[in-house]
Amino acid sequence: MEKRVELNTFSFFRRKIVNAVMLSLSLLAAIITIIPLILIFYYTISKGITYLNLDFFIHMPKPVGESGGGMANAIVGTLILIGIGGAIGIPVGILTGTYLSEFGNNKFGFMVRFLTDVLSGIPSIVVGVVAYTMVVIPMRHFSALAGGIALGILMIPTITRTTEEMIRLVPQSYREAGLALGIQKWKTTLLIVLRTAWKGIATGILLGLSRAAGETAPLLFTALGNRFWSTKIFQPMASLTVYIYDYAKAPFEDWNKQAWTAALVLILIISFFSLMFRIITRSKYKV
Amino acid sequence: MEIKSVLNNVEDAQSATAFKDSANEPEKKSFIKKIFGQSNLGDFIFEKLTLLFAVLVFLLVILMAYEMYTNSRLSIAKFGWGFLTSSTWDPVTEVYGALPVIYGTVVSSLLALLIAVPLGLGVAVFLSEIAPGWLEKPLSFLTELLAGIPSVVYGLWGIFVLVPWLRDSIEPFLQDHFGKLPFFQGAPYGFGMLAAALILSVMVLPIISSISRDILRSVPFTLREAAYGIGATKWEVTKLVLSNARSGLLGAIMLGLGRAIGETMAVTMVIGNRPIISASLFDPSYTMASVLANEFTEATSDLYMNALIELALVLFVITIIINMFAQLLVWSMNRKWKKG
């Protein structure tokens, strides 16, 4: 009897110790995960801040060898590119999402839902290749349009799935109330359901846009990049991400420093999007 | 304004039903239904419009495969399946074999998973099982922030921070202490497989951890309560939850793998970009995505371009297969608990 109690206390302690060890390992994993985040932010801010001044936003890149200059064309280019992307991705995403939630409880809906999830996993560079074969080859030159189309395709899954999920959150009674008033179903969907879910859909759009702003690979051989001021969508266009790539590889210290600044500006743009995202979602849950 | 339009609609609806009642023409009604599928034109147009866009998304995936297939016919006709098994990638003599870059892609991704899976699962367990509410939210936010950093910024950090650090301290250390192993041979340049695997693991980690966290949360609380009820420790409860969620967790890992395989910019910037097969982690390597990023604008001949597009097609097919399996696993997991 005595012996058995001892054994139990031993196994109890052992279980306690295993418990403590495993839980602290899990905490350790969480801490290790945060380290690269801190490092990346630390270096981007400390190295990027040196060139972060008004010149960077309003001047053009200087030729090789001359220091200074800015990336005004790249900042505008990035905004134009995600604008084109949004013009394609937002309507397709919202309407597909609406279909999936309102009419998509069938086999076809299941397939589309599955394919959007699969589409979100396709490497962005592959989308760039497709934009190249579809737009650049027929037009015979690189263009901002091709880059924008690639970004638009990349936005579709995010916006579709958020729209669908947000519309599904709208209580069924809202739809019934609309229909009970004799409002046609399409008006109920557009004016009541979509309007109720609008904030959620907007967060999806912002998420899609901010991801598109950070894409480089699909732009490398579609929008290509441009060292001059250009807002024409049928011509090559500069973007911050491609500049970061080119300047990081370049053997000039001055360019390398500017790459850090461009990275900082890019992160600021993306943070701005995600800040708006936070504000929108917060007010959604408060009301 | 809105009330007015609503009232108008009510009137419309009333007059419509009145019309139907008084006219009493079943033939005409069924005729309208036959054409539109619905007795209301607006509803019909709206439903078909949204359907059209859903079909568009569906067709997009097929169109992508078709575009890449037709634009890589030259290379497919010339090399056939040998494209996947030949190990020479030489634009000068126009011989293209994808084996070294497939090797580089698979090895760098698996090495990344080797680091990211234990860490990611650890974070997921911490977030869903252990962390108190006040810690869990900011920590989730931080991991999502990690996922939001653009790939090219990871690459920039890789070139100027990670690679010098590997070259000056980590790789010499590994060579001094484990230099006899085949993995740590050759000159420590910094750029190479090790740098790529490390940076990929950081990029894949938030995906694995956030999807795994959601899956662990979907396991019903009654399961945990039952385990606590018979005196299990927190870790024992966690083990039970993990074993119940294993198919979903496998899906999360595969989604991470799919992401690692397709990751382009950061890898291109640190992997060294040479199509060789070497066991040493210090040696440069090449991945499918980085070949595309580096050589696509330089492709001068049609065959070269076709070979590159075929490489994109291979990448597309591989990631689609991985993602399909992963999505099915994650979906089946979510369904299991919703039904039960």
XYZ file of C-alpha atoms in Angstrom:
627
model
C 0.000 0.000 0.000
C 2.721 2.372 1.058
C 4.741 1.616 -2.039
C 1.852 2.286 -4.389
C 1.274 5.749 -2.979
C 4.942 6.546 -3.540
C 4.704 5.413 -7.110
C 1.685 7.624 -7.659
C 3.333 10.696 -6.239
C 6.360 10.000 -8.409
C 4.292 9.729 -11.561
C 2.369 12.811 -10.481
C 5.594 14.788 -10.204
C 6.812 13.434 -13.490
C 3.589 14.528 -15.168
C 3.881 17.926 -13.553
C 7.440 18.307 -14.804
C 6.578 17.166 -18.336
C 3.692 19.604 -18.272
C 5.918 22.494 -17.200
C 8.616 21.638 -19.751
C 6.243 21.364 -22.680
C 4.348 24.532 -21.784
C 7.568 26.501 -21.490
C 8.756 25.104 -24.830
C 5.564 26.428 -26.332
C 6.191 29.831 -24.766
C 9.749 29.684 -26.111
C 8.402 29.034 -29.617
C 6.239 32.128 -29.323
C 9.224 34.215 -28.232
C 11.459 32.874 -31.030
C 8.762 33.743 -33.561
C 8.715 37.347 -32.462
C 12.520 37.766 -32.724
C 12.752 37.942 -36.550
C 9.847 40.377 -36.575
C 11.666 42.679 -34.190
C 14.933 42.317 -36.127
C 13.326 43.084 -39.483
C 11.485 46.111 -38.143
C 14.567 47.332 -36.302
C 16.800 47.184 -39.385
C 14.189 48.563 -41.767
C 13.518 51.547 -39.555
C 17.108 52.269 -38.478
C 18.586 51.846 -41.970
C 15.665 53.313 -43.850
C 15.287 56.457 -41.811
C 18.523 58.033 -43.132
C 17.042 58.755 -46.549
C 13.496 59.282 -45.395
C 12.906 62.920 -46.204
C 10.772 65.007 -48.491
C 13.197 64.523 -51.409
C 12.474 60.817 -51.421
C 8.800 61.450 -52.097
C 9.031 64.258 -54.650
C 12.241 63.589 -56.608
C 13.092 61.155 -59.365
C 15.869 58.539 -59.151
C 19.308 59.924 -59.975
C 21.565 58.231 -62.550
C 24.211 55.770 -61.380
C 26.959 57.443 -59.408
C 25.036 60.485 -58.283
C 23.803 60.314 -54.731
C 20.457 61.560 -53.565
C 17.265 61.561 -55.508
C 13.991 59.923 -54.646
C 11.424 57.477 -55.825
C 8.431 59.651 -56.622
C 7.734 57.659 -59.784
C 7.835 54.355 -57.904
C 5.438 55.525 -55.197
C 2.945 56.785 -57.759
C 3.549 53.652 -59.848
C 2.763 51.334 -56.952
C -0.474 53.228 -56.276
C -1.499 53.092 -59.957
C -0.688 49.373 -60.174
C -2.764 48.465 -57.137
C -5.471 50.760 -58.517
C -5.620 48.739 -61.759
C -5.483 45.547 -59.720
C -8.348 46.759 -57.542
C -10.430 47.730 -60.569
C -10.250 44.077 -61.627
C -10.087 42.244 -58.325
C -12.726 44.151 -56.326
C -15.781 43.700 -58.608
C -14.908 40.104 -59.462
C -14.260 39.308 -55.808
C -17.409 40.927 -54.462
C -19.740 39.439 -57.075
C -18.207 35.974 -56.796
C -18.427 36.178 -53.019
C -22.068 37.240 -53.296
C -22.786 34.305 -55.580
C -21.104 31.867 -53.201
C -23.039 33.013 -50.150
C -26.443 33.700 -51.709
C -26.718 31.128 -54.487
C -23.704 28.882 -54.015
C -25.043 26.076 -51.856
C -24.661 23.587 -54.665
C -21.952 21.530 -56.304
C -20.790 24.352 -58.550
C -20.560 26.705 -55.585
C -18.511 24.128 -53.740
C -16.143 23.838 -56.689
C -15.718 27.597 -57.033
C -15.071 27.917 -53.314
C -12.477 25.184 -53.532
C -10.817 26.738 -56.583
C -10.607 30.187 -54.964
C -8.846 28.605 -52.009
C -6.513 26.806 -54.393
C -5.997 30.017 -56.388
C -4.835 31.764 -53.230
C -2.019 29.231 -52.978
C -0.709 29.659 -56.509
C 2.715 31.338 -56.447
C 2.519 34.987 -57.432
C 5.318 34.534 -59.971
C 3.197 31.992 -61.854
C 0.430 34.586 -62.070
C 3.070 36.940 -63.448
C 3.988 34.403 -66.143
C 0.324 34.049 -67.115
C -0.082 37.848 -67.300
C 3.010 37.869 -69.518
C 1.624 35.292 -71.939
C -1.844 36.869 -71.976
C -1.008 40.570 -72.138
C 2.666 41.222 -72.806
C 3.062 38.773 -75.713
C 0.018 40.034 -77.690
C 0.896 43.690 -76.987
C 4.577 43.038 -77.675
C 5.826 45.226 -74.871
C 5.811 45.376 -71.096
C 3.036 47.452 -69.600
C 1.564 48.590 -66.320
C -1.710 47.057 -67.478
C -0.177 43.565 -67.467
C 1.186 44.146 -63.960
C -2.173 45.438 -62.759
C -3.954 42.414 -64.196
C -1.545 40.095 -62.386
C -2.186 41.954 -59.110
C -5.945 41.846 -59.751
C -5.870 38.066 -60.169
C -3.924 37.799 -56.921
C -6.539 39.887 -55.078
C -9.523 37.811 -56.183
C -9.267 34.961 -53.636
C -8.865 37.254 -50.615
C -11.755 39.515 -51.553
C -14.019 36.643 -52.619
C -13.615 34.681 -49.418
C -13.939 37.692 -47.094
C -17.047 38.874 -48.958
C -18.594 35.429 -48.709
C -17.832 35.061 -45.024
C -19.043 38.560 -44.182
C -22.303 38.143 -46.114
C -22.896 34.840 -44.359
C -22.665 36.661 -41.033
C -25.718 38.775 -41.938
C -28.659 37.189 -40.087
C -31.178 35.328 -42.233
C -33.963 37.411 -40.660
C -32.668 40.520 -42.502
C -33.225 38.796 -45.829
C -36.616 37.524 -44.742
C -37.635 40.985 -43.585
C -36.727 42.409 -46.978
C -38.567 39.704 -48.846
C -41.584 40.040 -46.555
C -41.863 43.676 -47.604
C -42.129 42.486 -51.173
C -38.678 43.724 -52.170
C -37.206 41.726 -54.966
C -34.405 39.414 -53.952
C -31.686 41.223 -55.873
C -32.589 44.511 -54.255
C -32.660 42.840 -50.861
C -29.197 41.436 -51.478
C -27.717 44.672 -52.773
C -29.412 47.218 -50.522
C -29.817 45.277 -47.290
C -27.434 42.327 -47.119
C -24.419 43.870 -48.854
C -24.906 47.175 -47.057
C -24.981 45.428 -43.702
C -21.836 43.455 -44.526
C -20.115 46.432 -46.149
C -17.565 47.062 -43.416
C -16.426 43.478 -43.437
C -16.135 43.523 -47.202
C -14.104 46.732 -47.019
C -11.618 45.054 -44.699
C -11.244 42.268 -47.244
C -10.604 44.821 -49.967
C -7.989 46.609 -47.872
C -6.300 43.311 -47.089
C -6.215 42.452 -50.775
C -4.830 45.861 -51.726
C -2.145 45.809 -49.051
C -0.978 42.361 -50.137
C -0.884 43.518 -53.740
C 1.208 46.540 -52.739
C 3.878 44.187 -51.386
C 4.060 41.935 -54.446
C 7.233 41.975 -56.506
C 7.402 38.719 -58.426
C 4.358 39.264 -60.692
C 5.630 42.725 -61.664
C 9.171 41.743 -62.687
C 8.247 40.883 -66.258
C 4.890 42.614 -66.613
C 5.181 46.211 -65.372
C 8.976 45.726 -65.537
C 9.982 49.001 -63.908
C 10.823 52.410 -65.259
C 13.477 54.921 -64.284
C 11.428 57.832 -65.572
C 8.158 59.451 -64.709
C 5.334 57.544 -66.356
C 1.638 57.272 -65.639
C 0.699 55.640 -68.943
C -0.803 52.230 -68.361
C 0.382 50.858 -71.703
C 4.008 51.626 -70.855
C 6.347 50.008 -68.329
C 5.836 51.431 -64.867
C 8.030 51.720 -61.787
C 6.998 50.200 -58.487
C 8.504 50.358 -55.002
C 8.942 46.619 -54.706
C 10.837 46.207 -57.985
C 13.016 49.184 -56.990
C 13.828 47.510 -53.691
C 14.840 44.350 -55.555
C 16.994 46.172 -58.111
C 18.608 48.514 -55.593
C 19.309 45.722 -53.103
C 21.223 43.740 -55.748
C 23.095 46.785 -57.067
C 26.760 47.198 -56.089
C 26.311 50.836 -55.028
C 26.086 51.621 -51.349
C 23.930 54.637 -52.003
C 21.350 52.518 -53.841
C 21.402 49.916 -51.090
C 20.546 52.616 -48.565
C 17.716 53.820 -50.760
C 16.415 50.251 -50.952
C 16.020 50.304 -47.163
C 14.161 53.596 -47.343
C 11.889 52.221 -50.061
C 11.245 49.191 -47.842
C 10.338 51.508 -44.977
C 7.959 53.526 -47.170
C 6.396 50.305 -48.464
C 5.865 49.025 -44.927
C 4.362 52.394 -43.978
C 1.910 52.161 -46.899
C 0.958 48.612 -45.919
C 0.650 49.582 -42.237
C -1.624 52.407 -43.274
C -3.897 49.887 -44.985
C -3.878 47.523 -42.039
C -4.484 50.414 -39.633
C -7.591 51.319 -41.587
C -8.472 47.635 -41.497
C -8.215 47.661 -37.703
C -10.263 50.849 -37.353
C -13.024 49.501 -39.568
C -13.235 46.142 -37.815
C -13.159 47.769 -34.397
C -16.058 50.103 -35.084
C -17.919 47.124 -36.524
C -17.887 45.268 -33.248
C -18.616 48.346 -31.157
C -21.825 49.242 -32.931
C -36.219 58.074 -50.796
C -35.682 54.514 -49.674
C -39.079 54.120 -48.119
C -40.596 55.371 -51.321
C -38.746 52.805 -53.385
C -39.718 50.082 -50.961
C -43.354 51.137 -51.207
C -43.084 51.133 -54.974
C -41.795 47.631 -54.833
C -44.635 46.561 -52.607
C -47.062 48.037 -55.107
C -45.266 46.311 -57.942
C -45.434 43.027 -56.136
C -49.111 43.509 -55.328
C -50.061 44.451 -58.843
C -48.027 41.525 -60.134
C -49.861 39.035 -57.968
C -53.160 40.713 -58.795
C -52.326 40.386 -62.450
C -51.464 36.761 -62.082
C -54.664 36.018 -60.171
C -56.952 37.802 -62.571
C -55.253 36.717 -65.754
C -55.019 33.133 -64.575
C -52.844 32.005 -67.465
C -50.680 29.102 -66.344
C -49.153 28.682 -69.831
C -47.682 32.180 -69.925
C -46.301 31.923 -66.406
C -44.535 28.668 -67.135
C -43.159 30.184 -70.333
C -41.529 33.026 -68.407
C -40.218 30.564 -65.892
C -38.788 28.398 -68.623
C -36.762 31.237 -70.122
C -35.628 33.009 -66.978
C -35.696 30.170 -64.467
C -37.419 32.647 -62.217
C -40.537 34.712 -62.551
C -38.670 37.938 -61.795
C -36.387 39.516 -64.380
C -34.294 41.498 -61.872
C -33.599 38.460 -59.749
C -32.757 36.488 -62.843
C -30.240 39.054 -64.075
C -28.664 39.474 -60.665
C -28.259 35.769 -60.045
C -26.828 35.123 -63.482
C -24.497 38.111 -63.210
C -22.991 36.839 -59.986
C -22.913 33.354 -61.489
C -21.039 34.756 -64.473
C -18.294 36.081 -62.222
C -18.114 32.816 -60.311
C -17.728 31.003 -63.642
C -15.051 33.557 -64.539
C -13.015 32.637 -61.461
C -13.514 28.989 -62.312
C -12.373 29.530 -65.888
C -9.432 31.645 -64.752
C -7.688 28.657 -63.181
C -8.250 26.598 -66.331
C -7.160 29.497 -68.540
C -3.934 29.844 -66.568
C -3.054 26.196 -67.133
C -4.011 26.434 -70.806
C -1.984 29.608 -71.399
C 1.120 28.115 -69.881
C 0.664 24.845 -71.748
C 0.285 26.453 -75.187
C 3.199 28.783 -74.574
C 5.550 25.992 -73.572
C 4.814 23.596 -76.462
C 8.236 23.980 -78.044
C 9.975 22.899 -74.893
C 7.471 20.124 -74.135
C 7.864 18.749 -77.670
C 11.655 18.847 -77.537
C 12.389 17.541 -74.060
C 9.242 15.609 -73.092
C 9.382 14.097 -69.623
C 13.160 14.410 -69.771
C 12.623 18.035 -68.812
C 11.943 16.870 -65.271
C 14.796 14.373 -65.003
C 17.680 15.960 -66.887
C 20.139 17.854 -64.737
C 21.600 20.284 -67.255
C 20.222 23.806 -67.363
C 22.295 25.578 -69.973
C 20.887 28.510 -71.952
C 24.062 28.698 -74.083
C 23.684 25.262 -75.654
C 19.872 25.423 -75.365
C 19.586 22.355 -73.163
C 17.038 22.673 -70.401
C 16.569 20.122 -67.625
C 14.762 21.135 -64.482
C 16.102 18.553 -62.043
C 18.572 20.824 -60.188
C 16.016 23.556 -59.689
C 13.338 21.079 -58.625
C 15.879 19.668 -56.170
C 16.667 23.154 -54.881
C 12.978 23.983 -54.504
C 12.095 20.784 -52.657
C 15.130 20.758 -50.376
C 14.893 24.431 -49.401
C 11.164 24.046 -48.670
C 11.593 20.883 -46.611
C 14.449 22.393 -44.612
C 12.268 25.437 -43.968
C 9.456 23.190 -42.740
C 11.914 21.357 -40.480
C 12.404 24.630 -38.606
C 8.970 26.180 -39.029
C 6.733 23.217 -38.108
C 7.833 22.724 -34.490
C 7.935 26.480 -33.916
C 4.613 27.100 -35.663
C 2.820 24.323 -33.785
C 4.367 25.588 -30.553
C 3.037 29.071 -31.216
C -0.384 27.689 -32.163
C -0.563 25.669 -28.938
C 0.537 28.706 -26.973
C -2.066 30.943 -28.589
C -5.016 28.574 -28.404
C -4.360 26.643 -25.189
C -2.083 28.568 -22.877
C -1.957 32.310 -23.448
C -4.301 34.467 -21.382
C -6.629 36.719 -23.350
C -4.605 39.911 -22.875
C -1.483 38.265 -24.304
C -3.136 36.223 -27.012
C -4.530 39.123 -29.041
C -1.349 41.188 -29.410
C 0.676 38.034 -30.069
C -1.719 36.948 -32.821
C -1.450 40.433 -34.241
C 2.341 40.246 -34.243
C 2.433 36.896 -36.038
C -0.005 38.245 -38.614
C 2.258 41.269 -39.008
C 5.077 38.860 -39.811
C 2.896 37.423 -42.571
C 2.208 40.912 -43.897
C 5.847 41.885 -44.493
C 6.484 41.838 -48.259
C 8.723 39.091 -49.563
C 11.163 41.578 -51.061
C 11.713 43.200 -47.661
C 12.603 39.776 -46.236
C 15.047 39.449 -49.107
C 16.577 42.854 -48.416
C 17.008 41.920 -44.778
C 18.433 38.591 -45.875
C 21.102 40.177 -48.076
C 22.284 42.797 -45.631
C 21.710 41.205 -42.214
C 21.203 37.442 -42.378
C 23.830 36.583 -45.012
C 26.717 38.525 -43.385
C 25.787 37.014 -40.035
C 25.796 33.490 -41.461
C 29.067 34.118 -43.312
C 30.918 35.604 -40.364
C 29.692 33.610 -37.398
C 27.257 30.749 -37.970
C 28.798 28.970 -40.949
C 32.430 29.061 -39.679
C 31.124 27.770 -36.345
C 29.279 24.888 -38.021
C 32.318 24.083 -40.110
C 34.625 24.022 -37.099
C 32.435 21.726 -35.060
C 30.571 19.599 -37.623
C 32.896 20.027 -40.625
C 33.060 16.292 -41.284
C 29.369 16.083 -42.176
C 28.568 16.429 -45.894
C 26.113 19.220 -45.087
C 28.770 21.683 -44.000
C 31.380 21.446 -46.768
C 32.831 24.167 -48.930
C 33.522 27.826 -48.424
C 31.064 29.710 -46.228
C 29.868 32.517 -48.503
C 26.640 33.178 -46.669
C 24.557 33.081 -49.819
C 23.224 29.571 -50.314
C 20.810 26.880 -49.253
C 21.126 27.573 -45.524
C 20.219 31.255 -45.878
C 17.277 30.412 -48.134
C 15.950 27.747 -45.769
C 16.220 30.074 -42.778
C 14.441 32.956 -44.456
C 11.757 30.645 -45.843
C 11.131 29.216 -42.392
C 10.482 32.703 -41.026
C 8.075 33.415 -43.893
C 6.183 30.134 -43.589
C 5.925 30.220 -39.805
C 3.011 32.685 -39.515
C 0.955 30.701 -42.027
C 1.420 27.423 -40.180
C 0.854 28.993 -36.773
C -2.277 30.976 -37.647
C -4.023 28.138 -39.513
C -3.073 25.607 -36.808
C -4.358 27.982 -34.136
C -7.732 28.216 -35.867
C -7.870 24.440 -36.192
C -7.004 23.861 -32.541
C -9.709 26.341 -31.576
C -12.283 24.468 -33.625
C -11.815 21.380 -31.404
C -14.817 21.414 -29.047
C -14.307 22.546 -25.495
C -16.206 19.575 -24.104
C -13.242 17.417 -25.126
C -10.881 19.522 -23.026
C -13.311 19.684 -20.134
C -13.694 15.916 -20.129
C -9.908 15.504 -19.998
C -9.530 18.060 -17.210
C -12.368 16.319 -15.417
C -10.403 13.092 -15.064
C -7.372 14.976 -13.789
C -5.231 15.510 -16.873
C -2.527 18.159 -16.807
C -2.614 20.990 -19.321
C -0.040 19.292 -21.536
C -2.007 16.033 -21.511
C -5.112 17.922 -22.543
C -3.108 19.643 -25.278
C -1.829 16.280 -26.520
C -5.412 15.057 -26.758
C -6.450 18.174 -28.667
C -3.459 17.835 -31.012
C -4.167 14.194 -31.768
C -7.793 15.022 -32.509
C -6.778 17.816 -34.828
C -3.941 16.017 -36.602
C -5.480 15.869 -40.079
C -6.180 19.610 -39.988
C -2.689 20.314 -38.689
C -1.248 18.275 -41.541
C -3.286 20.481 -43.878
C -1.825 23.594 -42.253
C 1.698 22.236 -42.721
C 0.995 21.456 -46.366
C -0.313 24.969 -46.940
C 2.985 26.155 -45.497
C 4.838 23.825 -47.868
C 2.885 25.187 -50.830
C 3.839 28.698 -49.832
C 7.498 27.785 -49.403
C 7.669 26.145 -52.826
C 6.248 29.181 -54.576
C 8.113 31.819 -52.606
C 10.167 33.876 -55.013
C 11.792 37.151 -54.071
C 13.377 36.468 -50.696
C 14.758 33.137 -51.894
C 16.090 34.583 -55.139
C 17.947 37.249 -53.213
C 19.806 34.895 -50.845
C 20.067 31.425 -52.427
C 23.014 32.218 -54.721
C 21.261 31.199 -57.936
C 23.326 28.376 -59.407
C 21.671 25.253 -60.838
C 23.734 22.614 -59.069
C 22.841 19.675 -56.853
C 24.965 19.618 -53.734
C 24.481 18.113 -50.296
C 26.244 21.031 -48.640
C 24.014 23.682 -47.138
C 26.726 26.272 -47.769
C 26.583 25.812 -51.524
C 24.445 28.031 -53.712
C 21.338 26.511 -55.207
C 18.404 27.553 -57.356
C 14.627 27.198 -57.126
C 11.990 27.107 -59.859
C 10.572 30.444 -58.793
C 13.964 32.125 -58.690
C 14.897 30.856 -62.160
C 11.760 32.579 -63.423
C 12.525 35.781 -61.523
C 16.130 35.923 -62.776
C 15.969 34.684 -66.328
C 12.546 35.546 -67.679
C 13.455 38.977 -69.005
C 16.773 37.663 -70.332
C 15.311 34.819 -72.372
C 16.413 35.527 -75.909
C 15.290 32.483 -77.880
C 11.807 31.009 -78.213
C 12.933 27.678 -76.813
C 14.442 29.360 -73.735
C 11.193 31.251 -73.127
C 9.167 28.070 -73.629
C 11.351 26.180 -71.177
C 10.842 28.920 -68.581
C 7.079 28.892 -69.083
C 7.103 25.106 -68.779
C 8.919 25.561 -65.487
C 6.110 27.882 -64.371
C 3.616 25.211 -65.430
C 5.420 22.578 -63.346
C 5.418 24.954 -60.379
C 1.705 25.638 -60.927
C 0.816 21.944 -61.043
C 2.886 21.094 -57.963
C 1.415 23.908 -55.854
C -2.125 23.139 -57.031
C -1.796 19.483 -56.015
C -0.330 20.377 -52.630
C -2.957 23.029 -51.998
C -5.824 20.756 -53.012
C -4.748 18.118 -50.522
C -4.158 20.736 -47.856
C -7.523 22.432 -48.373
C -9.369 19.114 -48.293
C -7.656 18.210 -45.019
C -8.432 21.597 -43.439
C -12.018 21.545 -44.692
C -12.714 18.003 -43.538
C -11.373 18.989 -40.149
C -13.679 21.987 -39.831
C -16.644 19.946 -41.007
C -16.001 17.141 -38.567
C -16.698 19.374 -35.594
C -19.502 21.372 -37.130
C -21.488 18.223 -37.771
C -20.652 16.530 -34.459
